[in-house]
Every structure is written in C-alpha cells, then in structure tokens.
PDB file of C-alpha atoms in Angstrom:
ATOM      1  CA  UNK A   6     103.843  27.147  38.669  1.00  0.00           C
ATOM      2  CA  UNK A   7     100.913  25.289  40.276  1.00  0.00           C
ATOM      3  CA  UNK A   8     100.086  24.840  43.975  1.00  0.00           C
ATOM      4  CA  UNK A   9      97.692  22.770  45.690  1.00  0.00           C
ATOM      5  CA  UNK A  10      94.137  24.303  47.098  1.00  0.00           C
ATOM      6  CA  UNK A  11      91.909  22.533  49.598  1.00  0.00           C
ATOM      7  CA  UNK A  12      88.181  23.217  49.098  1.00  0.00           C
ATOM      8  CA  UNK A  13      85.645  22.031  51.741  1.00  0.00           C
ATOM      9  CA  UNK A  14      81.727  22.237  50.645  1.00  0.00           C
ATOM     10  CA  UNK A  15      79.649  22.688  53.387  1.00  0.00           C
ATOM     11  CA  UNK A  16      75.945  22.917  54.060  1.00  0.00           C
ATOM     12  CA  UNK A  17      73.351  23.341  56.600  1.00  0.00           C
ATOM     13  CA  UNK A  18      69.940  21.728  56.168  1.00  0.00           C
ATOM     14  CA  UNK A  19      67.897  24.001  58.787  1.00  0.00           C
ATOM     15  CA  UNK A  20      67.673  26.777  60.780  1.00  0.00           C
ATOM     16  CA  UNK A  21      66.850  24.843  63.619  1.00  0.00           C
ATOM     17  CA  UNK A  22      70.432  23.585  63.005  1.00  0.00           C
ATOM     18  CA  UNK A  23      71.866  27.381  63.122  1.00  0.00           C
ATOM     19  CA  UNK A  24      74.733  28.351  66.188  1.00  0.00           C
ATOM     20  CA  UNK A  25      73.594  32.194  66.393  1.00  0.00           C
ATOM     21  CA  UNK A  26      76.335  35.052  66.736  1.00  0.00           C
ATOM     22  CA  UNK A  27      75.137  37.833  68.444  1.00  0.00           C
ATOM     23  CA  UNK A  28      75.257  41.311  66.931  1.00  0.00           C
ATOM     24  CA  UNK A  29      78.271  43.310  67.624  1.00  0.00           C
ATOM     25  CA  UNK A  30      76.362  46.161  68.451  1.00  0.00           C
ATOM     26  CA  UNK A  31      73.212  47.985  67.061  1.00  0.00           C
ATOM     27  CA  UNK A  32      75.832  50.122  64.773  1.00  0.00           C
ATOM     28  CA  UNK A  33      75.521  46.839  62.547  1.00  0.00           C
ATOM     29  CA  UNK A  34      73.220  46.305  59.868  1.00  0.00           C
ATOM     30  CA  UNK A  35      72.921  44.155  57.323  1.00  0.00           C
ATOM     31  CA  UNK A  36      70.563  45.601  53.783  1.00  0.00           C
ATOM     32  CA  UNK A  37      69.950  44.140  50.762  1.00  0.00           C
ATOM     33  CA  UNK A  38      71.420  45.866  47.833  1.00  0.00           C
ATOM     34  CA  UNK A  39      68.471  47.717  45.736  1.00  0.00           C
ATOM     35  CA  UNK A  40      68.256  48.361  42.928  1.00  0.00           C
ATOM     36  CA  UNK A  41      71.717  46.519  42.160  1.00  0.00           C
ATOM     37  CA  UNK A  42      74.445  48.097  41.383  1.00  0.00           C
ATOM     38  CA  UNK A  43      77.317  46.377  40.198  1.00  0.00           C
ATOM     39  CA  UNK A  44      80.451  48.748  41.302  1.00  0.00           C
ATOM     40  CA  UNK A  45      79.454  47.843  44.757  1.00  0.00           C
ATOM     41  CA  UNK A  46      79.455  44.030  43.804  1.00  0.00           C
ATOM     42  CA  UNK A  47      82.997  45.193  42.052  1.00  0.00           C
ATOM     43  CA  UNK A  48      84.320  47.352  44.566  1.00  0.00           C
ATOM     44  CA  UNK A  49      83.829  43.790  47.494  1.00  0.00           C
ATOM     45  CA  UNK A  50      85.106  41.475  44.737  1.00  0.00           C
ATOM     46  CA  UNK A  51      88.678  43.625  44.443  1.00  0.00           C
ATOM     47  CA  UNK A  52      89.199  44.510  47.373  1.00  0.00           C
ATOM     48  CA  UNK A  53      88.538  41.581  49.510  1.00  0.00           C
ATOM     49  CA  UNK A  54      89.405  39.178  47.350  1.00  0.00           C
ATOM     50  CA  UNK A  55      92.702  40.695  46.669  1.00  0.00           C
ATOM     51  CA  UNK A  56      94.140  38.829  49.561  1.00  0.00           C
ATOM     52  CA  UNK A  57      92.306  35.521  48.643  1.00  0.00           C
ATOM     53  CA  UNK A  58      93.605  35.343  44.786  1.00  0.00           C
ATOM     54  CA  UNK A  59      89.842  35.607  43.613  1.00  0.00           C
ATOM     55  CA  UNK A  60      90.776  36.455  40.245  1.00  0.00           C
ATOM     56  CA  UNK A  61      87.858  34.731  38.010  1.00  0.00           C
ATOM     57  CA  UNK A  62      85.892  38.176  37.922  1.00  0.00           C
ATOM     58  CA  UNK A  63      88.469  40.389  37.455  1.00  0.00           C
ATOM     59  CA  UNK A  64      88.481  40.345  33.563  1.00  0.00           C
ATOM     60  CA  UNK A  65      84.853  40.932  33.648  1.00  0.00           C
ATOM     61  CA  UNK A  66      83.887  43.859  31.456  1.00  0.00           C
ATOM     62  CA  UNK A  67      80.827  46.025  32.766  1.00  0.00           C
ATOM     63  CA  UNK A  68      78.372  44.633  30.702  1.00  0.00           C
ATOM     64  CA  UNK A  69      79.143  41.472  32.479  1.00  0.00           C
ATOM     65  CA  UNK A  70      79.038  42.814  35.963  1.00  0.00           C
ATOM     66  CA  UNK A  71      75.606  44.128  35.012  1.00  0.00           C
ATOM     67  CA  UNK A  72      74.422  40.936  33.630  1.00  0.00           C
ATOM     68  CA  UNK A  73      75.481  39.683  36.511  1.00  0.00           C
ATOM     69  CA  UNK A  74      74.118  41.488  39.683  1.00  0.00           C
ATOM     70  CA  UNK A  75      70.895  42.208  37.247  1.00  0.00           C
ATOM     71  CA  UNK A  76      70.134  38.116  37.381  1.00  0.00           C
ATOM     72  CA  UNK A  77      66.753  37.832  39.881  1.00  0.00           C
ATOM     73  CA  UNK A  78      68.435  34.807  41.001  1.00  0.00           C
ATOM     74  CA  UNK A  79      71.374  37.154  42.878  1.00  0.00           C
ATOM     75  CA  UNK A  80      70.813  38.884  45.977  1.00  0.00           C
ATOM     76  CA  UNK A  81      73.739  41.071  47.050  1.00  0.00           C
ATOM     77  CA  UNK A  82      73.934  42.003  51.092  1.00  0.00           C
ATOM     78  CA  UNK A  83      76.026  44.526  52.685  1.00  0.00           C
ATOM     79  CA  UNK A  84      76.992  44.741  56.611  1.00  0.00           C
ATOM     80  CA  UNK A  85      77.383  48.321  57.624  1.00  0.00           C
ATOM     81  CA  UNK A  86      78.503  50.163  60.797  1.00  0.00           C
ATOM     82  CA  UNK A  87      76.435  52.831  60.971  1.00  0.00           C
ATOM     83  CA  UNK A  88      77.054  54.386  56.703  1.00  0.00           C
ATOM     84  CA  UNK A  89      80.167  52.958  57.016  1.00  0.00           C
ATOM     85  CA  UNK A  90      80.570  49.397  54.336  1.00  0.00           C
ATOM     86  CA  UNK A  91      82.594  46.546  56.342  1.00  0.00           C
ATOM     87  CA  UNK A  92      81.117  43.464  54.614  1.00  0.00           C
ATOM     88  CA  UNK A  93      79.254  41.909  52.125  1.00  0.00           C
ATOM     89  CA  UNK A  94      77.601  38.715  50.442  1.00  0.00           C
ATOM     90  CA  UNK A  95      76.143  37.241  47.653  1.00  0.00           C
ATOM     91  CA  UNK A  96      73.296  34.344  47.935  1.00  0.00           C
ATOM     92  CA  UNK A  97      72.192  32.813  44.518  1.00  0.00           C
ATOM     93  CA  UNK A  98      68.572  31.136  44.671  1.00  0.00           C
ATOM     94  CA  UNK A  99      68.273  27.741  43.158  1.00  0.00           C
ATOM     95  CA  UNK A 100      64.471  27.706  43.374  1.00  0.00           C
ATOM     96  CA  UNK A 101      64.237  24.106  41.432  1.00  0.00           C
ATOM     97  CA  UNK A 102      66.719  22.219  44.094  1.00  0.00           C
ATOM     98  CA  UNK A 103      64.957  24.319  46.906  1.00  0.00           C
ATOM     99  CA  UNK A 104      68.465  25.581  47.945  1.00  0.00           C
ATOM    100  CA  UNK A 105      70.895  28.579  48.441  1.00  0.00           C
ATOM    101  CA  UNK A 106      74.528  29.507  47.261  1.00  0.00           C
ATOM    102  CA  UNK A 107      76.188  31.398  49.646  1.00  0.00           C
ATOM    103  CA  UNK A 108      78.857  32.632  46.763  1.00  0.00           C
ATOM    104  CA  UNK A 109      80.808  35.055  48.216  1.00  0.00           C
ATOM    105  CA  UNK A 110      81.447  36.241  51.637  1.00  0.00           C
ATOM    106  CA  UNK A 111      84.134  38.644  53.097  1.00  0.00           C
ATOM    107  CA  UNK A 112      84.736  41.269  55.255  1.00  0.00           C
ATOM    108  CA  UNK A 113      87.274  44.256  54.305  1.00  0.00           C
ATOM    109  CA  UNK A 114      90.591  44.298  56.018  1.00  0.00           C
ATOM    110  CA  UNK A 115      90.051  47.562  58.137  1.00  0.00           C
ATOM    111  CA  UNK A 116      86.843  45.499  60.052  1.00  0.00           C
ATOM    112  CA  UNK A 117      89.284  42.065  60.549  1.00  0.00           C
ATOM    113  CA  UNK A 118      89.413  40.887  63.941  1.00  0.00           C
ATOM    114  CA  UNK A 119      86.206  42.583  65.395  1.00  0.00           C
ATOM    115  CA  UNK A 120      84.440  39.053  65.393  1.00  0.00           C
ATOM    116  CA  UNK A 121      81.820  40.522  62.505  1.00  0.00           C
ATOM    117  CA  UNK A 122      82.478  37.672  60.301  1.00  0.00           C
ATOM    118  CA  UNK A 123      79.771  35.123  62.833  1.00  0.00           C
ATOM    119  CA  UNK A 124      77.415  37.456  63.034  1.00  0.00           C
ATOM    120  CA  UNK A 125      77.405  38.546  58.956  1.00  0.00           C
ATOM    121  CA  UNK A 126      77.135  34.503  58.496  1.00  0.00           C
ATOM    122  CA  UNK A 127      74.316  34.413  60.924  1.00  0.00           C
ATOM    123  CA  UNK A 128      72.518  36.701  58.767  1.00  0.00           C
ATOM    124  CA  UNK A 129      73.469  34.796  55.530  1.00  0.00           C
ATOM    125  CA  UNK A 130      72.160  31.768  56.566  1.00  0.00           C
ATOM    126  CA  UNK A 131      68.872  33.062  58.090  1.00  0.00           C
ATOM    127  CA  UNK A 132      68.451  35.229  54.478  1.00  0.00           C
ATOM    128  CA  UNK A 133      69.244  31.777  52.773  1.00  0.00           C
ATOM    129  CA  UNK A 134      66.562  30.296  54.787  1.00  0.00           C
ATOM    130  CA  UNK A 135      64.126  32.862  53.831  1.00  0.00           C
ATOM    131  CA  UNK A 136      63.927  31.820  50.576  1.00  0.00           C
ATOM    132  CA  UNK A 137      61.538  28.675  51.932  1.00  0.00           C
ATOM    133  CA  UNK A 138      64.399  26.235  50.768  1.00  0.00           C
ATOM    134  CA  UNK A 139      65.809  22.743  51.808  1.00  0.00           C
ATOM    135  CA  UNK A 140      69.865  23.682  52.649  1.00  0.00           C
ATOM    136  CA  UNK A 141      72.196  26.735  52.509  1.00  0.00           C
ATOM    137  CA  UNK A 142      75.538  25.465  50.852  1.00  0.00           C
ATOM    138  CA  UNK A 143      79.267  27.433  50.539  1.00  0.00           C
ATOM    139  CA  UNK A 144      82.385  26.491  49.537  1.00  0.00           C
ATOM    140  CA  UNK A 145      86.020  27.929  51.153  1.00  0.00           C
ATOM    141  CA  UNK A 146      89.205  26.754  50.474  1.00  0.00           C
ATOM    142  CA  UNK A 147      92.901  27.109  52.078  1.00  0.00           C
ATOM    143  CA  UNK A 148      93.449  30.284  50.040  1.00  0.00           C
ATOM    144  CA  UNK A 149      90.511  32.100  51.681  1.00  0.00           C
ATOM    145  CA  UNK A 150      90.791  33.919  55.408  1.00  0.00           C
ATOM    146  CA  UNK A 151      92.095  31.198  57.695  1.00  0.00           C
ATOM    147  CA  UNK A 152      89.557  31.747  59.819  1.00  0.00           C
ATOM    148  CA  UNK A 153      86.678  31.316  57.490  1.00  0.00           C
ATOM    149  CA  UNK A 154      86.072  27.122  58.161  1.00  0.00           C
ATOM    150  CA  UNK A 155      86.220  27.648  61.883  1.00  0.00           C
ATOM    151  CA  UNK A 156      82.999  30.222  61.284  1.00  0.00           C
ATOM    152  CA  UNK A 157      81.323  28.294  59.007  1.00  0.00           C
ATOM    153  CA  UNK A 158      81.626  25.133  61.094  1.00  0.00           C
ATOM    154  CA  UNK A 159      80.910  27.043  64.232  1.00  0.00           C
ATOM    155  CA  UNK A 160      77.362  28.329  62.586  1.00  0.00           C
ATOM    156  CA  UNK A 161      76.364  24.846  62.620  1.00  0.00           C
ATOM    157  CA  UNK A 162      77.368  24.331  58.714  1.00  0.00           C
ATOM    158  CA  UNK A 163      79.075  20.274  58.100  1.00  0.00           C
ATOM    159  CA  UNK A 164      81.197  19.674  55.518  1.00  0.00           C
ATOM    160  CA  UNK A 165      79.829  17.326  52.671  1.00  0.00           C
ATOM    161  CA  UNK A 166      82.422  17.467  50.204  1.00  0.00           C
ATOM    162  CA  UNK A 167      86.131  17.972  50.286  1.00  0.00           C
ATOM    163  CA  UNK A 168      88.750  18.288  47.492  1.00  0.00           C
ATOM    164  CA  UNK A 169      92.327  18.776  46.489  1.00  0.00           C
ATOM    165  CA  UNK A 170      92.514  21.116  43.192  1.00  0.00           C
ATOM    166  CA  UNK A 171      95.674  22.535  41.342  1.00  0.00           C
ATOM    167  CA  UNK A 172      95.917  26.468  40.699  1.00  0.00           C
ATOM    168  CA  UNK A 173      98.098  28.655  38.760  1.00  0.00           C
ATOM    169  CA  UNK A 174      99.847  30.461  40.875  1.00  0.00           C
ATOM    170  CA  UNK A 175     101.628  34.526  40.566  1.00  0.00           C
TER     171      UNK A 175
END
C-alpha cells in the first residue's frame, strides 16, 4: 500500500532575509554536539521521527551511525532547557556550492506546543549562515509536524521546489 507525500524545498538566501523568534527564555540553549556522538544523533532520529515515519536510518548499524556523525561535513545541534534535551538538528556543509542542508530538525513530544520550534530554526539558520555560504536549504513534507511549513515560511524561508512522491506505507 502506497500513499501520496507532498515535499516542499525551501531556502533562504540571507540573513538579512531572516524573521527572528525570540528566545523562550534564558533556560534555552542551543550547543553544538562535541566530540560527536552518535547515540545522541540516534536517540533524536527514533524518537522524533517516530511520529513522522522517518524510517531510512533505522536499519543503520553502528558503524554507520559513526561514519556518519564522524563526517566534518555534519554538525549536530541540540536545544536544551537548562540539562534538560528538547530539540535537535543536523546542518550538512556543502562548502563547493557555498550552501547549507538543514537535514533534520525536530523537537521531542514532551516540549510540543511551547513555541521552541521558531526559535531552534532561528538558530539553524543563523549557524547555517555562519558557515560564510550563499543559501540555507530544507526540505518537509505532509508527513512531518503540521506545523513545520508555517515555521519555516514564517523564518523568512520560500519555497523553490515542490513535489508529489509515492511511499510505502505500514
């Protein structure tokens, strides 16, 4: 059995183009994962994605993981409340085409609802832009939290690319 997924690309060429969220509070943080470490990578992947049928990574033995998280190209963020984890992303570095992958973004289901998911794409974008690139690019699609367009719209993101895939579905 198949259904049909909508996937919007979207981008954002500056930072001058950026619509800020504020901070929640100064509770939140946002760190850069170092050294990697690949459970925490793992531990995001299952249990956010769980509700969003990301299932690519799942077979993934550890070696992969590793590989993985190890690549210099992969940056892994987490947001925090306080030493508490309530968020994370990946951004993968495309140094050649002077741009950013924001691959995956998500917030665990205990955090929903508290409006962190502006603010965590705030800081995305602006650790995108650090990199001295050209354009920040994601992709979402109708499986993902229905939410997750508005916000990435809202941050000043357009979308360049739309599509209509087919996926297997449980």
């Amino acid at each position: 059995m198949t259904e049909e997924v909508k996937r919007n690309y979207l981008e954002i060429n500056s930072l001058a183009d950026l619509q800020e969220s504020e901070k929640p509070s100064e509770d939140y943080i946002v760190d850069l994962i170092e050294p990697t470490d690949f459970q925490l990578n793992k531990f995001f992947y299952k249990n956010i994605g769980k509700k969003h049928k990301w299932v690519d990574r799942l077979i993934w033995t550890e070696e992969q993981w590793i590989k993985y998280v190890s690549n210099k190209n992969v940056k892994t963020f987490v947001l925090k409340n306080k030493k508490d984890l309530v968020g994370f992303f990946e951004l993968i570095i495309h140094s050649e085409k002077k741009e950013v992958e924001i691959a995956y973004f998500g917030i665990l289901e205990e955090y929903m609802k508290k409006k962190l998911g502006g603010y965590m794409l705030t800081e995305a974008i602006k650790l995108a832009f650090s990199y001295k690139i050209k354009r920040a690019w994601v992709h979402t699609c109708s499986l993902d939290h229905k939410n997750a367009l508005r916000n990435y719209l809202s941050r000043g993101m357009k979308v360049y690319n739309s599509e209509t895939i087919k996926v297997k579905s449980a």
